[in-house]
PDB file of C-alpha atoms in Angstrom:
ATOM      1  CA  GLY A   1     115.242  75.709  92.806  1.00  0.00           C
ATOM      2  CA  GLN A   2     113.333  77.902  90.434  1.00  0.00           C
ATOM      3  CA  GLN A   3     114.382  81.527  90.165  1.00  0.00           C
ATOM      4  CA  LEU A   4     112.804  84.533  88.578  1.00  0.00           C
ATOM      5  CA  ASN A   5     115.097  87.257  87.291  1.00  0.00           C
ATOM      6  CA  GLN A   6     113.358  90.590  87.284  1.00  0.00           C
ATOM      7  CA  SER A   7     114.792  93.624  85.529  1.00  0.00           C
ATOM      8  CA  PRO A   8     115.561  96.360  85.875  1.00  0.00           C
ATOM      9  CA  GLN A   9     116.159  96.299  89.632  1.00  0.00           C
ATOM     10  CA  SER A  10     115.221  99.972  89.788  1.00  0.00           C
ATOM     11  CA  MET A  11     114.154 102.721  87.425  1.00  0.00           C
ATOM     12  CA  PHE A  12     113.337 106.404  87.471  1.00  0.00           C
ATOM     13  CA  ILE A  13     110.181 107.636  85.838  1.00  0.00           C
ATOM     14  CA  GLN A  14     109.160 111.047  84.635  1.00  0.00           C
ATOM     15  CA  GLU A  15     105.504 111.899  84.599  1.00  0.00           C
ATOM     16  CA  GLY A  16     103.979 110.998  81.265  1.00  0.00           C
ATOM     17  CA  GLU A  17     106.611 108.435  80.295  1.00  0.00           C
ATOM     18  CA  ASP A  18     105.914 104.831  79.322  1.00  0.00           C
ATOM     19  CA  VAL A  19     107.992 102.287  81.257  1.00  0.00           C
ATOM     20  CA  SER A  20     108.579  98.573  80.955  1.00  0.00           C
ATOM     21  CA  MET A  21     109.905  95.815  83.147  1.00  0.00           C
ATOM     22  CA  ASN A  22     110.279  92.108  82.642  1.00  0.00           C
ATOM     23  CA  CYS A  23     110.710  88.812  84.365  1.00  0.00           C
ATOM     24  CA  THR A  24     112.473  85.728  83.060  1.00  0.00           C
ATOM     25  CA  SER A  25     112.719  82.194  84.346  1.00  0.00           C
ATOM     26  CA  SER A  26     114.687  79.074  83.589  1.00  0.00           C
ATOM     27  CA  SER A  27     111.483  77.091  84.091  1.00  0.00           C
ATOM     28  CA  ILE A  28     108.032  77.131  82.559  1.00  0.00           C
ATOM     29  CA  PHE A  29     105.139  78.566  84.546  1.00  0.00           C
ATOM     30  CA  ASN A  30     101.403  78.094  84.037  1.00  0.00           C
ATOM     31  CA  THR A  31     100.421  81.372  85.669  1.00  0.00           C
ATOM     32  CA  TRP A  32     102.161  84.738  85.796  1.00  0.00           C
ATOM     33  CA  LEU A  33     101.167  87.426  88.261  1.00  0.00           C
ATOM     34  CA  TRP A  34     102.206  91.038  88.762  1.00  0.00           C
ATOM     35  CA  TYR A  35     102.008  92.761  92.141  1.00  0.00           C
ATOM     36  CA  LYS A  36     102.653  96.314  93.318  1.00  0.00           C
ATOM     37  CA  GLN A  37     103.843  97.201  96.801  1.00  0.00           C
ATOM     38  CA  ASP A  38     103.335 100.742  98.057  1.00  0.00           C
ATOM     39  CA  PRO A  39     105.643 101.973 100.848  1.00  0.00           C
ATOM     40  CA  GLY A  40     104.623 100.514 104.200  1.00  0.00           C
ATOM     41  CA  GLU A  41     102.035  98.177 102.712  1.00  0.00           C
ATOM     42  CA  GLY A  42     101.765  94.598 101.512  1.00  0.00           C
ATOM     43  CA  PRO A  43     101.868  93.702  97.797  1.00  0.00           C
ATOM     44  CA  VAL A  44      98.600  94.044  95.903  1.00  0.00           C
ATOM     45  CA  LEU A  45      97.719  91.959  92.849  1.00  0.00           C
ATOM     46  CA  LEU A  46      97.620  94.015  89.626  1.00  0.00           C
ATOM     47  CA  ILE A  47      97.280  91.508  86.811  1.00  0.00           C
ATOM     48  CA  ALA A  48      97.055  87.722  86.466  1.00  0.00           C
ATOM     49  CA  LEU A  49      97.923  85.874  83.234  1.00  0.00           C
ATOM     50  CA  TYR A  50      96.931  82.290  82.504  1.00  0.00           C
ATOM     51  CA  LYS A  51      97.763  81.500  78.868  1.00  0.00           C
ATOM     52  CA  ALA A  52     100.929  81.732  76.794  1.00  0.00           C
ATOM     53  CA  GLY A  53     100.757  84.819  74.602  1.00  0.00           C
ATOM     54  CA  GLU A  54      97.964  86.385  76.666  1.00  0.00           C
ATOM     55  CA  LEU A  55      97.952  90.179  76.816  1.00  0.00           C
ATOM     56  CA  THR A  56      95.926  91.715  79.641  1.00  0.00           C
ATOM     57  CA  SER A  57      95.355  95.325  80.648  1.00  0.00           C
ATOM     58  CA  ASN A  58      94.317  96.967  83.894  1.00  0.00           C
ATOM     59  CA  GLY A  59      93.945 100.694  83.287  1.00  0.00           C
ATOM     60  CA  ARG A  60      97.346 102.061  82.255  1.00  0.00           C
ATOM     61  CA  LEU A  61      99.020  98.717  82.998  1.00  0.00           C
ATOM     62  CA  THR A  62      99.483  96.027  80.374  1.00  0.00           C
ATOM     63  CA  ALA A  63     101.107  92.660  81.008  1.00  0.00           C
ATOM     64  CA  GLN A  64     101.960  89.818  78.691  1.00  0.00           C
ATOM     65  CA  PHE A  65     102.502  86.106  79.277  1.00  0.00           C
ATOM     66  CA  GLY A  66     105.501  85.201  77.144  1.00  0.00           C
ATOM     67  CA  ILE A  67     104.974  82.693  74.359  1.00  0.00           C
ATOM     68  CA  THR A  68     107.696  80.413  75.748  1.00  0.00           C
ATOM     69  CA  ARG A  69     105.964  80.501  79.179  1.00  0.00           C
ATOM     70  CA  LYS A  70     109.339  81.432  80.675  1.00  0.00           C
ATOM     71  CA  ASP A  71     108.868  85.181  80.763  1.00  0.00           C
ATOM     72  CA  SER A  72     106.430  87.995  81.333  1.00  0.00           C
ATOM     73  CA  PHE A  73     106.398  91.745  80.741  1.00  0.00           C
ATOM     74  CA  LEU A  74     104.675  94.668  82.424  1.00  0.00           C
ATOM     75  CA  ASN A  75     104.223  98.053  80.803  1.00  0.00           C
ATOM     76  CA  ILE A  76     103.004 101.220  82.478  1.00  0.00           C
ATOM     77  CA  SER A  77     101.805 103.900  80.116  1.00  0.00           C
ATOM     78  CA  ALA A  78     101.741 107.636  80.863  1.00  0.00           C
ATOM     79  CA  SER A  79     103.401 107.367  84.291  1.00  0.00           C
ATOM     80  CA  ILE A  80     102.004 109.357  87.199  1.00  0.00           C
ATOM     81  CA  PRO A  81     103.626 109.973  90.600  1.00  0.00           C
ATOM     82  CA  SER A  82     101.501 107.336  92.339  1.00  0.00           C
ATOM     83  CA  ASP A  83     103.097 104.658  90.141  1.00  0.00           C
ATOM     84  CA  VAL A  84     106.065 104.816  92.524  1.00  0.00           C
ATOM     85  CA  GLY A  85     106.555 101.580  94.435  1.00  0.00           C
ATOM     86  CA  ILE A  86     108.002  98.104  94.044  1.00  0.00           C
ATOM     87  CA  TYR A  87     106.633  95.842  91.332  1.00  0.00           C
ATOM     88  CA  PHE A  88     106.973  92.091  91.758  1.00  0.00           C
ATOM     89  CA  CYS A  89     106.432  89.364  89.217  1.00  0.00           C
ATOM     90  CA  ALA A  90     105.455  85.895  90.374  1.00  0.00           C
ATOM     91  CA  GLY A  91     105.114  82.577  88.621  1.00  0.00           C
ATOM     92  CA  GLN A  92     103.077  79.555  89.570  1.00  0.00           C
ATOM     93  CA  LEU A  93     103.059  75.982  88.358  1.00  0.00           C
ATOM     94  CA  PHE A  94      99.764  74.205  87.759  1.00  0.00           C
ATOM     95  CA  LYS A  95      98.766  72.458  90.990  1.00  0.00           C
ATOM     96  CA  ALA A  96     101.960  73.629  92.726  1.00  0.00           C
ATOM     97  CA  ALA A  97     102.267  72.194  96.222  1.00  0.00           C
ATOM     98  CA  GLY A  98     100.487  74.576  98.563  1.00  0.00           C
ATOM     99  CA  ASN A  99      99.728  76.867  95.592  1.00  0.00           C
ATOM    100  CA  LYS A 100     103.205  78.285  96.084  1.00  0.00           C
ATOM    101  CA  LEU A 101     104.344  81.263  94.049  1.00  0.00           C
ATOM    102  CA  THR A 102     107.917  82.005  93.013  1.00  0.00           C
ATOM    103  CA  PHE A 103     108.598  85.740  93.282  1.00  0.00           C
ATOM    104  CA  GLY A 104     111.048  87.898  91.384  1.00  0.00           C
ATOM    105  CA  GLY A 105     113.326  90.256  93.280  1.00  0.00           C
ATOM    106  CA  GLY A 106     111.242  93.322  92.432  1.00  0.00           C
ATOM    107  CA  THR A 107     111.628  96.460  90.336  1.00  0.00           C
ATOM    108  CA  ARG A 108     111.746  99.641  92.401  1.00  0.00           C
ATOM    109  CA  VAL A 109     110.107 102.526  90.536  1.00  0.00           C
ATOM    110  CA  LEU A 110     111.181 105.992  91.646  1.00  0.00           C
ATOM    111  CA  VAL A 111     110.391 109.493  90.438  1.00  0.00           C
ATOM    112  CA  LYS A 112     113.111 111.433  88.620  1.00  0.00           C
ATOM    113  CA  PRO A 113     114.260 114.327  90.768  1.00  0.00           C
TER     114      PRO A 113
ATOM    115  CA  ASN B   1      85.654  92.803 104.347  1.00  0.00           C
ATOM    116  CA  ALA B   2      89.000  92.940 106.169  1.00  0.00           C
ATOM    117  CA  GLY B   3      90.978  90.467 103.993  1.00  0.00           C
ATOM    118  CA  VAL B   4      94.201  89.478 105.768  1.00  0.00           C
ATOM    119  CA  THR B   5      94.806  91.039 109.188  1.00  0.00           C
ATOM    120  CA  GLN B   6      98.201  90.975 110.859  1.00  0.00           C
ATOM    121  CA  THR B   7      99.000  91.917 114.438  1.00  0.00           C
ATOM    122  CA  PRO B   8     100.980  93.635 115.759  1.00  0.00           C
ATOM    123  CA  LYS B   9     101.968  96.207 113.120  1.00  0.00           C
ATOM    124  CA  PHE B  10     105.214  97.100 114.888  1.00  0.00           C
ATOM    125  CA  GLN B  11     107.311  95.301 117.492  1.00  0.00           C
ATOM    126  CA  VAL B  12     110.708  95.745 119.106  1.00  0.00           C
ATOM    127  CA  LEU B  13     112.244  92.729 120.819  1.00  0.00           C
ATOM    128  CA  LYS B  14     115.427  92.160 122.740  1.00  0.00           C
ATOM    129  CA  THR B  15     117.705  89.355 121.600  1.00  0.00           C
ATOM    130  CA  GLY B  16     116.503  86.082 123.084  1.00  0.00           C
ATOM    131  CA  GLN B  17     112.912  87.156 123.654  1.00  0.00           C
ATOM    132  CA  SER B  18     110.071  85.223 122.104  1.00  0.00           C
ATOM    133  CA  MET B  19     106.934  86.400 120.385  1.00  0.00           C
ATOM    134  CA  THR B  20     104.121  85.259 118.137  1.00  0.00           C
ATOM    135  CA  LEU B  21     102.962  87.128 115.054  1.00  0.00           C
ATOM    136  CA  GLN B  22      99.276  86.689 114.415  1.00  0.00           C
ATOM    137  CA  CYS B  23      97.528  86.423 111.048  1.00  0.00           C
ATOM    138  CA  ALA B  24      93.842  85.938 110.277  1.00  0.00           C
ATOM    139  CA  GLN B  25      91.912  85.922 106.994  1.00  0.00           C
ATOM    140  CA  ASP B  26      88.174  86.175 106.532  1.00  0.00           C
ATOM    141  CA  MET B  27      87.993  85.029 102.897  1.00  0.00           C
ATOM    142  CA  ASN B  28      87.673  81.289 103.563  1.00  0.00           C
ATOM    143  CA  HIS B  29      91.004  80.687 101.815  1.00  0.00           C
ATOM    144  CA  ASN B  30      92.597  77.251 102.055  1.00  0.00           C
ATOM    145  CA  SER B  31      96.281  78.165 101.901  1.00  0.00           C
ATOM    146  CA  MET B  32      98.240  80.611 104.051  1.00  0.00           C
ATOM    147  CA  TYR B  33     101.840  81.812 103.968  1.00  0.00           C
ATOM    148  CA  TRP B  34     104.459  83.693 105.948  1.00  0.00           C
ATOM    149  CA  TYR B  35     107.099  85.756 104.130  1.00  0.00           C
ATOM    150  CA  ARG B  36     109.871  88.029 105.256  1.00  0.00           C
ATOM    151  CA  GLN B  37     111.099  91.048 103.324  1.00  0.00           C
ATOM    152  CA  ASP B  38     114.467  92.585 104.093  1.00  0.00           C
ATOM    153  CA  PRO B  39     115.495  96.079 102.933  1.00  0.00           C
ATOM    154  CA  GLY B  40     115.995  96.211  99.195  1.00  0.00           C
ATOM    155  CA  MET B  41     115.167  92.551  98.840  1.00  0.00           C
ATOM    156  CA  GLY B  42     112.292  90.525  97.588  1.00  0.00           C
ATOM    157  CA  LEU B  43     109.966  88.195  99.440  1.00  0.00           C
ATOM    158  CA  ARG B  44     111.295  85.006 101.000  1.00  0.00           C
ATOM    159  CA  LEU B  45     108.923  82.248 102.065  1.00  0.00           C
ATOM    160  CA  ILE B  46     109.341  81.125 105.672  1.00  0.00           C
ATOM    161  CA  TYR B  47     106.520  78.595 106.109  1.00  0.00           C
ATOM    162  CA  TYR B  48     103.238  77.820 104.456  1.00  0.00           C
ATOM    163  CA  SER B  49     100.071  75.896 105.179  1.00  0.00           C
ATOM    164  CA  ALA B  50      98.443  74.356 102.123  1.00  0.00           C
ATOM    165  CA  SER B  51      95.274  73.578 104.073  1.00  0.00           C
ATOM    166  CA  GLU B  52      93.998  73.469 107.613  1.00  0.00           C
ATOM    167  CA  GLY B  53      96.021  70.957 109.614  1.00  0.00           C
ATOM    168  CA  THR B  54      99.148  71.015 107.434  1.00  0.00           C
ATOM    169  CA  THR B  55     102.291  73.134 107.541  1.00  0.00           C
ATOM    170  CA  ASP B  56     105.494  72.973 105.505  1.00  0.00           C
ATOM    171  CA  LYS B  57     108.856  74.697 105.446  1.00  0.00           C
ATOM    172  CA  GLY B  58     109.627  77.331 102.891  1.00  0.00           C
ATOM    173  CA  GLU B  59     112.921  78.835 101.828  1.00  0.00           C
ATOM    174  CA  VAL B  60     114.075  80.282 105.184  1.00  0.00           C
ATOM    175  CA  PRO B  61     112.410  78.362 108.073  1.00  0.00           C
ATOM    176  CA  ASN B  62     115.272  78.307 110.585  1.00  0.00           C
ATOM    177  CA  GLY B  63     114.465  80.115 113.833  1.00  0.00           C
ATOM    178  CA  TYR B  64     110.696  80.058 113.254  1.00  0.00           C
ATOM    179  CA  ASN B  65     107.726  77.855 114.016  1.00  0.00           C
ATOM    180  CA  VAL B  66     104.154  78.075 112.794  1.00  0.00           C
ATOM    181  CA  SER B  67     100.701  76.958 113.816  1.00  0.00           C
ATOM    182  CA  ARG B  68      97.625  76.704 111.611  1.00  0.00           C
ATOM    183  CA  LEU B  69      95.157  77.132 114.425  1.00  0.00           C
ATOM    184  CA  ASN B  70      92.081  76.787 112.189  1.00  0.00           C
ATOM    185  CA  LYS B  71      91.179  77.700 108.637  1.00  0.00           C
ATOM    186  CA  ARG B  72      91.248  81.419 109.450  1.00  0.00           C
ATOM    187  CA  GLU B  73      94.405  81.761 111.525  1.00  0.00           C
ATOM    188  CA  PHE B  74      98.091  81.083 110.879  1.00  0.00           C
ATOM    189  CA  SER B  75     100.619  82.243 113.462  1.00  0.00           C
ATOM    190  CA  LEU B  76     104.399  82.617 113.265  1.00  0.00           C
ATOM    191  CA  ARG B  77     106.501  82.183 116.394  1.00  0.00           C
ATOM    192  CA  LEU B  78     110.032  83.311 117.107  1.00  0.00           C
ATOM    193  CA  GLU B  79     111.246  81.272 120.081  1.00  0.00           C
ATOM    194  CA  SER B  80     114.495  83.161 120.660  1.00  0.00           C
ATOM    195  CA  ALA B  81     114.722  86.302 118.575  1.00  0.00           C
ATOM    196  CA  ALA B  82     118.012  87.242 116.917  1.00  0.00           C
ATOM    197  CA  PRO B  83     119.044  90.530 115.252  1.00  0.00           C
ATOM    198  CA  SER B  84     119.107  88.667 111.907  1.00  0.00           C
ATOM    199  CA  GLN B  85     115.346  88.293 112.251  1.00  0.00           C
ATOM    200  CA  THR B  86     114.852  92.053 112.027  1.00  0.00           C
ATOM    201  CA  SER B  87     112.586  92.310 109.008  1.00  0.00           C
ATOM    202  CA  VAL B  88     109.109  93.042 107.742  1.00  0.00           C
ATOM    203  CA  TYR B  89     106.884  89.977 107.945  1.00  0.00           C
ATOM    204  CA  PHE B  90     103.951  89.459 105.598  1.00  0.00           C
ATOM    205  CA  CYS B  91     101.177  86.952 105.879  1.00  0.00           C
ATOM    206  CA  ALA B  92      99.233  85.985 102.757  1.00  0.00           C
ATOM    207  CA  SER B  93      96.390  83.680 101.819  1.00  0.00           C
ATOM    208  CA  SER B  94      95.157  82.000  98.646  1.00  0.00           C
ATOM    209  CA  PRO B  95      91.954  80.133  97.792  1.00  0.00           C
ATOM    210  CA  ARG B  96      93.369  77.858  95.085  1.00  0.00           C
ATOM    211  CA  SER B  97      96.029  77.427  92.448  1.00  0.00           C
ATOM    212  CA  GLY B  98      96.226  80.203  89.880  1.00  0.00           C
ATOM    213  CA  SER B  99      94.313  82.752  91.945  1.00  0.00           C
ATOM    214  CA  GLY B 100      97.239  84.679  93.421  1.00  0.00           C
ATOM    215  CA  TYR B 101      97.679  85.750  97.009  1.00  0.00           C
ATOM    216  CA  THR B 102      96.085  88.388  99.211  1.00  0.00           C
ATOM    217  CA  PHE B 103      98.679  89.937 101.512  1.00  0.00           C
ATOM    218  CA  GLY B 104      98.356  91.558 104.901  1.00  0.00           C
ATOM    219  CA  SER B 105      99.888  94.964 105.561  1.00  0.00           C
ATOM    220  CA  GLY B 106     102.883  93.534 107.421  1.00  0.00           C
ATOM    221  CA  THR B 107     104.523  93.427 110.840  1.00  0.00           C
ATOM    222  CA  ARG B 108     107.685  95.470 111.219  1.00  0.00           C
ATOM    223  CA  LEU B 109     109.926  93.659 113.679  1.00  0.00           C
ATOM    224  CA  THR B 110     113.176  94.995 115.106  1.00  0.00           C
ATOM    225  CA  VAL B 111     115.394  92.801 117.269  1.00  0.00           C
ATOM    226  CA  VAL B 112     117.983  94.708 119.293  1.00  0.00           C
TER     227      VAL B 112
END
């Protein structure tokens, strides 16, 4: 089946740093989504991307839909402590059965001690 | 506007006991989903319901059953709980393709 490879699996951030993470697939997707999960909570949608090459921002977050439609990137600028959490990418095919999403394994963002 | 509500939030079961996890959404969404998340791992789809009256297996359906009671409610049942089912369970809903999911806050289940 389809798989999404998300990297890095974990990263440490220092306040003020810019960080990046990415997601790659062996298959083409029509929609890319990025979610954030805070400890003890469910994932929350951050950004949705619908067109190849699209670049979309949500505050300090910027995500891009890769031109090949097989990858997506998320950047966080000027990190703050509340950016800690798990970030998931997800891809969706147009008219996927049951609107199913394929999720990446997550990038765990931690604060540098 | 509650979104997706899951009950209970926490549960401890003994091996072999049964229980039903409840999920309700008030957004008039067509599709609903059950996922499990194990420590350090991503989300794995157990079952989904594309629309009221239909249910389908996901990636890890063994040991579970579901019921789409009406458009609002989608329950997950463990008939005979096993320690391997210790996990955090998330319910989610979606109105249509391309719109993403809204997740509940999860049920933390421990089977001893």
